[in-house]
Structure formats: C-alpha cells, structure tokens
Amino acid sequence: MTRTEVLLKIQVVNFHKKLPFMKSVYNFSAGPSCLPEVAINGAKIAIENFQKNGISLLEMSHRSSPVVNLFAETTDNLKTLLNVPDNYHILWLQGGASTQFSMVPMNLIPENGSADYVDTGAWSAKAITECQSVGKVNIIGSSREAGYSYIPKDLVRTSGASYIHITSNNTIYGTQYKNYPALDNDDSFLVADMSSDILSGPLDVSKFGLIYAGAQKNMGPAGVTLVIIRSDLAEINYRNIPTMMRYSTHVLKDSMFNTPPVFAVCVVNETLKWLKSIGGLNGIKQINNKKAGKLYDEIERNTLFKSHVSEKDRSIMNVPFIFCDNKIADNEFLQFCDKRGLKTLKGHRSVGGFRASIYNAMPGSGVDALIAAMQEFESRYI
Ligand code: PMP
C-alpha cells in the first residue's frame, strides 16, 4: 500500500469509528455535571489499583498512609489554587451544601443573635429556612419579586448581625455576584455558598469568614463538601450542638473524625491537578469568560431565544435561556439538541426553557456545538 492509500484508509476508518479524543456527547447538566476527562481516567486507575499499591482505593482504610497523604495533597492543591491564607482551615465534609445551611448558623450565631441573608433564589431561600430554626434572619436584599433575575445591590446591614450570607452563583436562575458585598468595619464577616462557581476564577478568600461548596459541579462527584473556615471562627462555641455538626470537631481531626468520602476526595484531587496544569484559576477564568461570552452573544443575536437575566449579573457557569415567544414547544429544541449529543439542556422546573451549565470541565467545543445547534434550529424558522 502506498502512503497515500494508508492515509486514506485511516481517514475512512476514523470517519466511521470516532477517535477517543472526538467527543460525541456534551453533558450540560447543572450537577452532578461533566468532569475533566483526565479526572475520570485518574478515578478509573484509583479504583483498579491506587498508586500502584495493588489495592483499589475503594477498599482502603482512611487511616492508611496513602489515603492520609491523598487528603493532605488535595488540601494542598486547593490551598495553592485558591491562594488560601494561613489562618484558614480546609475541611472535606459530607452532607452536601444543604448540611452547611444548618451548620453555619448553629456554629456562628450566638444565642439571641441574628444574621443577614441575601435572597437570590431557591438555594438562598433554603439556607434562610434552616437558619430560622437556629436564630433570627434579617433578609437584607431579595430579587424574588423579579423572578430572581438580578443580584440585589443596595444592602442595609443589621447592626449586631453575625454575618452576611450570600449565594455567589445561583444555579437555577443564572445570576452571579461580580462584586461581593462590602462589610462595615465591625466583627461581622461574609459567608458564601459557592457550590456552583467555586474554582471558576481567582478569589480573595480573605474577604470571607466561611465558604462552602458541594463538589458535584466544579470539583468532583457528589459526596464531599468543601468548607473553608477562618481559624478563629472554627473555635467559637456558642451552644451545645451535636459533635458532627461542630466545625472544631472536623478541624481537630483533619476531616477524619468519622470515615470520610475518600473516593470523592480522590476525584476532586484529580480535578485540582488538571486545573493547575491548564494555568490555574487565572487560566480557567479566561476560558470560562470566553465560553460564556460566546453563548450570551448567540442568545442576543438569535431571533428565537432570549435571556431573562439582568446583563450585568449573568453567570458564567449556568446560562438559562428561553424562547422569545411560545410558538415553539421547548421539547422540540430539546429533542433537536439531544439528537446532536447535546444533553440535559432542560431548564429547572421552576424556570422552564433551557439551561446550559458550562462549568470548568465543559470544553469550548461543547459550547460551539450548542451555538451551531441554535443557529441550525433558527434557520428552520426564518
Ligand atoms: N447551593 C447551590 C447554589 C446549589 O446549586 C445546590 C445544588 N444544586 C445546593 C446548594 C445544594 O447542594 P447539595 O445537594 O450538595 O446539598
């Protein structure tokens, strides 16, 4: 066979059989969501034979040195990426962000105290409900009346409130803080639920007393929740609460008071290593801005679709959009996308329409494929 014939044969084979690097499906799910391919591969190896120990990570004791080292390395990678100051602890907990809705007020509001909350959607509302069973909540801003389409800016603090709680990115409504609320010069601090935008770009951790985030969007699989807590706050002891609900319990035991979610932490570590290899949080921020910018431009340009989110508050992680009018059923576009391998684009049931979650691990080619589908769909109607 000549060289040209060989090349031709390879092309024909590749045409029929997709090469491993050609992605045929893009997962736009809001969470659990797509993970970097290298993280999935790292997870596979860990399941089969963790660090060449001849044992699967799934069968290893959390007291064994490979696992203790894994936790230390994961914490170290997170600290490096986020440039976490020395006076903060990193905790790997269970119970999801939803458990933090309770742990935060239980630990951080004194008896008869209160906290300020900003209501920017369903997840903030859940945090507020949980806080109300512990202490007084002052809702100092809400965009509820406007369908949570913007981030409230004019917040009037309550004197004596322990902290301000915000949801930095609103997964369902597609809003995101571009500037965090400024604090007065008092003892209060900022608490943020960053479940859906943690690690999407650089962050000044020193502005926060506590940050929490479920892993299953930008970090890894469900099962582990990251907490970053300022060390003085971890020592507070306002009331008698269950041992597992106390931050100091987990600080004292390096997140190993009970059996921790070892496998989930391993996948988080693989994701963190991947983030470091592609230029850290500055690198990913540029990529995220580019992906989101392109998609919002197409939503603006396309005659069929529109965004209901205030332009300056639009999330670079979750991009909801709707049809401009109700002449076409949502399902028609969803099925059109599904056939092209563009999966889980249905908007949250409370909002309707569509939502493209374009977390860190969504490749630019996924966003390009979605834009191409939107354009092709439009051409059917004009
Ligand atoms: N906060 C936000 C912003 C979320 O998006 C979610 C989950 N989608 C949660 C909290 C709840 O997280 P979990 O399921 O980990 O409790």
mmCIF file of N, CA and C in Angstrom, residues 271-350:
data_model
loop_
_atom_site.group_PDB
_atom_site.id
_atom_site.type_symbol
_atom_site.label_atom_id
_atom_site.label_comp_id
_atom_site.label_asym_id
_atom_site.label_seq_id
_atom_site.Cartn_x
_atom_site.Cartn_y
_atom_site.Cartn_z
ATOM 1 N N THR A 271 -9.202 16.616 39.683
ATOM 2 C CA THR A 271 -9.691 17.849 39.042
ATOM 3 C C THR A 271 -8.772 19.022 39.376
ATOM 4 N N LEU A 272 -8.318 19.077 40.628
ATOM 5 C CA LEU A 272 -7.435 20.178 41.036
ATOM 6 C C LEU A 272 -6.105 20.110 40.280
ATOM 7 N N LYS A 273 -5.608 18.882 40.096
ATOM 8 C CA LYS A 273 -4.340 18.728 39.348
ATOM 9 C C LYS A 273 -4.528 19.194 37.904
ATOM 10 N N TRP A 274 -5.688 18.852 37.351
ATOM 11 C CA TRP A 274 -5.999 19.285 35.977
ATOM 12 C C TRP A 274 -6.059 20.819 35.895
ATOM 13 N N LEU A 275 -6.702 21.431 36.884
ATOM 14 C CA LEU A 275 -6.806 22.900 36.894
ATOM 15 C C LEU A 275 -5.422 23.539 36.948
ATOM 16 N N LYS A 276 -4.553 22.964 37.786
ATOM 17 C CA LYS A 276 -3.190 23.507 37.889
ATOM 18 C C LYS A 276 -2.478 23.396 36.533
ATOM 19 N N SER A 277 -2.697 22.271 35.851
ATOM 20 C CA SER A 277 -1.975 22.027 34.593
ATOM 21 C C SER A 277 -2.440 22.947 33.462
ATOM 22 N N ILE A 278 -3.630 23.517 33.574
ATOM 23 C CA ILE A 278 -4.099 24.383 32.475
ATOM 24 C C ILE A 278 -4.001 25.875 32.835
ATOM 25 N N GLY A 279 -3.185 26.194 33.831
ATOM 26 C CA GLY A 279 -2.938 27.615 34.128
ATOM 27 C C GLY A 279 -3.668 28.126 35.351
ATOM 28 N N GLY A 280 -4.147 27.207 36.193
ATOM 29 C CA GLY A 280 -4.756 27.620 37.461
ATOM 30 C C GLY A 280 -6.030 28.429 37.253
ATOM 31 N N LEU A 281 -6.369 29.226 38.257
ATOM 32 C CA LEU A 281 -7.666 29.907 38.231
ATOM 33 C C LEU A 281 -7.689 31.107 37.289
ATOM 34 N N ASN A 282 -6.522 31.713 37.042
ATOM 35 C CA ASN A 282 -6.494 32.785 36.029
ATOM 36 C C ASN A 282 -6.762 32.192 34.658
ATOM 37 N N GLY A 283 -6.134 31.040 34.415
ATOM 38 C CA GLY A 283 -6.310 30.369 33.115
ATOM 39 C C GLY A 283 -7.762 29.978 32.891
ATOM 40 N N ILE A 284 -8.361 29.356 33.899
ATOM 41 C CA ILE A 284 -9.733 28.855 33.711
ATOM 42 C C ILE A 284 -10.717 30.021 33.604
ATOM 43 N N LYS A 285 -10.426 31.105 34.295
ATOM 44 C CA LYS A 285 -11.328 32.274 34.232
ATOM 45 C C LYS A 285 -11.412 32.806 32.788
ATOM 46 N N GLN A 286 -10.249 32.868 32.143
ATOM 47 C CA GLN A 286 -10.231 33.338 30.742
ATOM 48 C C GLN A 286 -11.049 32.419 29.851
ATOM 49 N N ILE A 287 -10.862 31.119 30.062
ATOM 50 C CA ILE A 287 -11.594 30.133 29.250
ATOM 51 C C ILE A 287 -13.096 30.268 29.520
ATOM 52 N N ASN A 288 -13.452 30.378 30.807
ATOM 53 C CA ASN A 288 -14.875 30.488 31.169
ATOM 54 C C ASN A 288 -15.505 31.745 30.589
ATOM 55 N N ASN A 289 -14.793 32.867 30.669
ATOM 56 C CA ASN A 289 -15.332 34.123 30.125
ATOM 57 C C ASN A 289 -15.570 34.001 28.623
ATOM 58 N N LYS A 290 -14.635 33.333 27.959
ATOM 59 C CA LYS A 290 -14.755 33.190 26.503
ATOM 60 C C LYS A 290 -15.973 32.322 26.158
ATOM 61 N N LYS A 291 -16.104 31.180 26.862
ATOM 62 C CA LYS A 291 -17.232 30.274 26.574
ATOM 63 C C LYS A 291 -18.554 30.993 26.824
ATOM 64 N N ALA A 292 -18.678 31.623 28.013
ATOM 65 C CA ALA A 292 -19.942 32.273 28.381
ATOM 66 C C ALA A 292 -20.220 33.452 27.449
ATOM 67 N N GLY A 293 -19.184 34.231 27.125
ATOM 68 C CA GLY A 293 -19.353 35.401 26.250
ATOM 69 C C GLY A 293 -19.947 34.992 24.908
ATOM 70 N N LYS A 294 -19.385 33.923 24.329
ATOM 71 C CA LYS A 294 -19.866 33.435 23.024
ATOM 72 C C LYS A 294 -21.339 33.026 23.097
ATOM 73 N N LEU A 295 -21.675 32.315 24.179
ATOM 74 C CA LEU A 295 -23.046 31.800 24.292
ATOM 75 C C LEU A 295 -24.047 32.938 24.501
ATOM 76 N N TYR A 296 -23.701 33.895 25.365
ATOM 77 C CA TYR A 296 -24.618 35.034 25.568
ATOM 78 C C TYR A 296 -24.752 35.850 24.268
ATOM 79 N N ASP A 297 -23.656 35.993 23.525
ATOM 80 C CA ASP A 297 -23.734 36.726 22.253
ATOM 81 C C ASP A 297 -24.728 36.045 21.321
ATOM 82 N N GLU A 298 -24.677 34.721 21.285
ATOM 83 C CA GLU A 298 -25.587 33.996 20.397
ATOM 84 C C GLU A 298 -27.037 34.130 20.866
ATOM 85 N N ILE A 299 -27.239 34.095 22.182
ATOM 86 C CA ILE A 299 -28.610 34.251 22.708
ATOM 87 C C ILE A 299 -29.149 35.630 22.295
ATOM 88 N N GLU A 300 -28.294 36.646 22.363
ATOM 89 C CA GLU A 300 -28.713 38.005 21.966
ATOM 90 C C GLU A 300 -28.986 38.086 20.471
ATOM 91 N N ARG A 301 -28.132 37.435 19.686
ATOM 92 C CA ARG A 301 -28.237 37.533 18.225
ATOM 93 C C ARG A 301 -29.390 36.698 17.673
ATOM 94 N N ASN A 302 -29.587 35.510 18.235
ATOM 95 C CA ASN A 302 -30.546 34.555 17.683
ATOM 96 C C ASN A 302 -31.970 35.086 17.849
ATOM 97 N N THR A 303 -32.756 35.042 16.780
ATOM 98 C CA THR A 303 -34.103 35.633 16.820
ATOM 99 C C THR A 303 -35.098 34.772 17.587
ATOM 100 N N LEU A 304 -34.709 33.530 17.899
ATOM 101 C CA LEU A 304 -35.653 32.640 18.598
ATOM 102 C C LEU A 304 -35.523 32.694 20.117
ATOM 103 N N PHE A 305 -34.312 33.014 20.602
ATOM 104 C CA PHE A 305 -34.046 32.876 22.038
ATOM 105 C C PHE A 305 -33.790 34.221 22.723
ATOM 106 N N LYS A 306 -34.007 34.229 24.042
ATOM 107 C CA LYS A 306 -33.629 35.416 24.833
ATOM 108 C C LYS A 306 -33.246 34.995 26.251
ATOM 109 N N SER A 307 -32.572 35.911 26.931
ATOM 110 C CA SER A 307 -32.209 35.675 28.328
ATOM 111 C C SER A 307 -33.085 36.571 29.192
ATOM 112 N N HIS A 308 -33.482 36.078 30.361
ATOM 113 C CA HIS A 308 -34.287 36.935 31.239
ATOM 114 C C HIS A 308 -33.435 37.495 32.382
ATOM 115 N N VAL A 309 -32.130 37.278 32.294
ATOM 116 C CA VAL A 309 -31.246 37.682 33.398
ATOM 117 C C VAL A 309 -30.626 39.052 33.111
ATOM 118 N N SER A 310 -30.621 39.900 34.116
ATOM 119 C CA SER A 310 -30.024 41.234 34.001
ATOM 120 C C SER A 310 -28.578 41.106 33.501
ATOM 121 N N GLU A 311 -28.254 41.894 32.477
ATOM 122 C CA GLU A 311 -26.991 41.672 31.761
ATOM 123 C C GLU A 311 -25.758 41.687 32.675
ATOM 124 N N LYS A 312 -25.733 42.606 33.620
ATOM 125 C CA LYS A 312 -24.509 42.736 34.430
ATOM 126 C C LYS A 312 -24.359 41.627 35.475
ATOM 127 N N ASP A 313 -25.417 40.862 35.699
ATOM 128 C CA ASP A 313 -25.346 39.810 36.725
ATOM 129 C C ASP A 313 -25.317 38.398 36.128
ATOM 130 N N ARG A 314 -25.080 38.285 34.835
ATOM 131 C CA ARG A 314 -25.178 36.970 34.191
ATOM 132 C C ARG A 314 -24.046 36.030 34.604
ATOM 133 N N SER A 315 -24.428 34.809 34.905
ATOM 134 C CA SER A 315 -23.465 33.806 35.379
ATOM 135 C C SER A 315 -22.612 33.277 34.230
ATOM 136 N N ILE A 316 -21.350 33.004 34.519
ATOM 137 C CA ILE A 316 -20.505 32.371 33.506
ATOM 138 C C ILE A 316 -20.532 30.846 33.671
ATOM 139 N N MET A 317 -21.350 30.356 34.610
ATOM 140 C CA MET A 317 -21.421 28.918 34.859
ATOM 141 C C MET A 317 -22.743 28.305 34.383
ATOM 142 N N ASN A 318 -23.855 28.970 34.694
ATOM 143 C CA ASN A 318 -25.180 28.450 34.324
ATOM 144 C C ASN A 318 -25.864 29.491 33.453
ATOM 145 N N VAL A 319 -26.203 29.099 32.255
ATOM 146 C CA VAL A 319 -26.775 30.051 31.291
ATOM 147 C C VAL A 319 -28.206 29.628 30.929
ATOM 148 N N PRO A 320 -29.205 30.195 31.628
ATOM 149 C CA PRO A 320 -30.582 29.858 31.261
ATOM 150 C C PRO A 320 -31.046 30.735 30.098
ATOM 151 N N PHE A 321 -31.873 30.200 29.218
ATOM 152 C CA PHE A 321 -32.461 30.999 28.149
ATOM 153 C C PHE A 321 -33.818 30.417 27.773
ATOM 154 N N ILE A 322 -34.623 31.252 27.163
ATOM 155 C CA ILE A 322 -35.995 30.837 26.840
ATOM 156 C C ILE A 322 -36.312 31.240 25.394
ATOM 157 N N PHE A 323 -37.398 30.714 24.860
ATOM 158 C CA PHE A 323 -37.848 31.168 23.542
ATOM 159 C C PHE A 323 -38.418 32.583 23.683
ATOM 160 N N CYS A 324 -38.254 33.397 22.640
ATOM 161 C CA CYS A 324 -38.788 34.767 22.677
ATOM 162 C C CYS A 324 -40.318 34.760 22.751
ATOM 163 N N ASP A 325 -40.940 33.785 22.126
ATOM 164 C CA ASP A 325 -42.403 33.662 22.267
ATOM 165 C C ASP A 325 -42.734 32.183 22.426
ATOM 166 N N ASN A 326 -44.008 31.877 22.598
ATOM 167 C CA ASN A 326 -44.336 30.468 22.879
ATOM 168 C C ASN A 326 -44.888 29.714 21.662
ATOM 169 N N LYS A 327 -44.386 30.099 20.473
ATOM 170 C CA LYS A 327 -44.866 29.416 19.257
ATOM 171 C C LYS A 327 -44.262 28.017 19.112
ATOM 172 N N ILE A 328 -43.079 27.835 19.681
ATOM 173 C CA ILE A 328 -42.417 26.521 19.554
ATOM 174 C C ILE A 328 -42.360 25.882 20.944
ATOM 175 N N ALA A 329 -42.642 24.575 20.981
ATOM 176 C CA ALA A 329 -42.587 23.884 22.280
ATOM 177 C C ALA A 329 -41.125 23.655 22.674
ATOM 178 N N ASP A 330 -40.829 23.839 23.946
ATOM 179 C CA ASP A 330 -39.449 23.639 24.444
ATOM 180 C C ASP A 330 -38.905 22.265 24.032
ATOM 181 N N ASN A 331 -39.791 21.268 24.086
ATOM 182 C CA ASN A 331 -39.343 19.902 23.811
ATOM 183 C C ASN A 331 -38.773 19.718 22.411
ATOM 184 N N GLU A 332 -39.270 20.532 21.485
ATOM 185 C CA GLU A 332 -38.789 20.409 20.112
ATOM 186 C C GLU A 332 -37.288 20.736 20.047
ATOM 187 N N PHE A 333 -36.909 21.819 20.695
ATOM 188 C CA PHE A 333 -35.477 22.198 20.692
ATOM 189 C C PHE A 333 -34.660 21.195 21.522
ATOM 190 N N LEU A 334 -35.243 20.739 22.634
ATOM 191 C CA LEU A 334 -34.509 19.792 23.485
ATOM 192 C C LEU A 334 -34.216 18.500 22.719
ATOM 193 N N GLN A 335 -35.213 18.029 21.960
ATOM 194 C CA GLN A 335 -35.006 16.792 21.197
ATOM 195 C C GLN A 335 -34.016 17.013 20.053
ATOM 196 N N PHE A 336 -34.106 18.176 19.442
ATOM 197 C CA PHE A 336 -33.182 18.550 18.361
ATOM 198 C C PHE A 336 -31.733 18.494 18.891
ATOM 199 N N CYS A 337 -31.538 19.047 20.082
ATOM 200 C CA CYS A 337 -30.198 19.056 20.694
ATOM 201 C C CYS A 337 -29.777 17.651 21.084
ATOM 202 N N ASP A 338 -30.707 16.927 21.682
ATOM 203 C CA ASP A 338 -30.404 15.575 22.155
ATOM 204 C C ASP A 338 -29.872 14.701 21.015
ATOM 205 N N LYS A 339 -30.487 14.840 19.838
ATOM 206 C CA LYS A 339 -30.050 14.038 18.680
ATOM 207 C C LYS A 339 -28.628 14.402 18.276
ATOM 208 N N ARG A 340 -28.206 15.615 18.597
ATOM 209 C CA ARG A 340 -26.833 16.042 18.275
ATOM 210 C C ARG A 340 -25.868 15.762 19.423
ATOM 211 N N GLY A 341 -26.329 15.031 20.429
ATOM 212 C CA GLY A 341 -25.439 14.704 21.556
ATOM 213 C C GLY A 341 -25.318 15.827 22.572
ATOM 214 N N LEU A 342 -26.230 16.813 22.500
ATOM 215 C CA LEU A 342 -26.197 17.930 23.464
ATOM 216 C C LEU A 342 -27.252 17.632 24.533
ATOM 217 N N LYS A 343 -26.779 17.132 25.657
ATOM 218 C CA LYS A 343 -27.675 16.523 26.650
ATOM 219 C C LYS A 343 -27.985 17.445 27.826
ATOM 220 N N THR A 344 -29.103 17.135 28.475
ATOM 221 C CA THR A 344 -29.544 17.775 29.733
ATOM 222 C C THR A 344 -29.562 19.307 29.662
ATOM 223 N N LEU A 345 -30.238 19.813 28.660
ATOM 224 C CA LEU A 345 -30.340 21.274 28.490
ATOM 225 C C LEU A 345 -31.673 21.834 29.007
ATOM 226 N N LYS A 346 -32.495 20.959 29.577
ATOM 227 C CA LYS A 346 -33.795 21.425 30.081
ATOM 228 C C LYS A 346 -33.601 22.387 31.254
ATOM 229 N N GLY A 347 -34.315 23.507 31.225
ATOM 230 C CA GLY A 347 -34.233 24.459 32.335
ATOM 231 C C GLY A 347 -34.820 23.863 33.610
ATOM 232 N N HIS A 348 -34.488 24.435 34.738
ATOM 233 C CA HIS A 348 -35.040 23.951 36.013
ATOM 234 C C HIS A 348 -36.564 24.070 35.971
ATOM 235 N N ARG A 349 -37.259 23.143 36.608
ATOM 236 C CA ARG A 349 -38.729 23.109 36.512
ATOM 237 C C ARG A 349 -39.382 24.423 36.958
ATOM 238 N N SER A 350 -38.720 25.179 37.843
ATOM 239 C CA SER A 350 -39.332 26.415 38.326
ATOM 240 C C SER A 350 -39.142 27.576 37.337
#
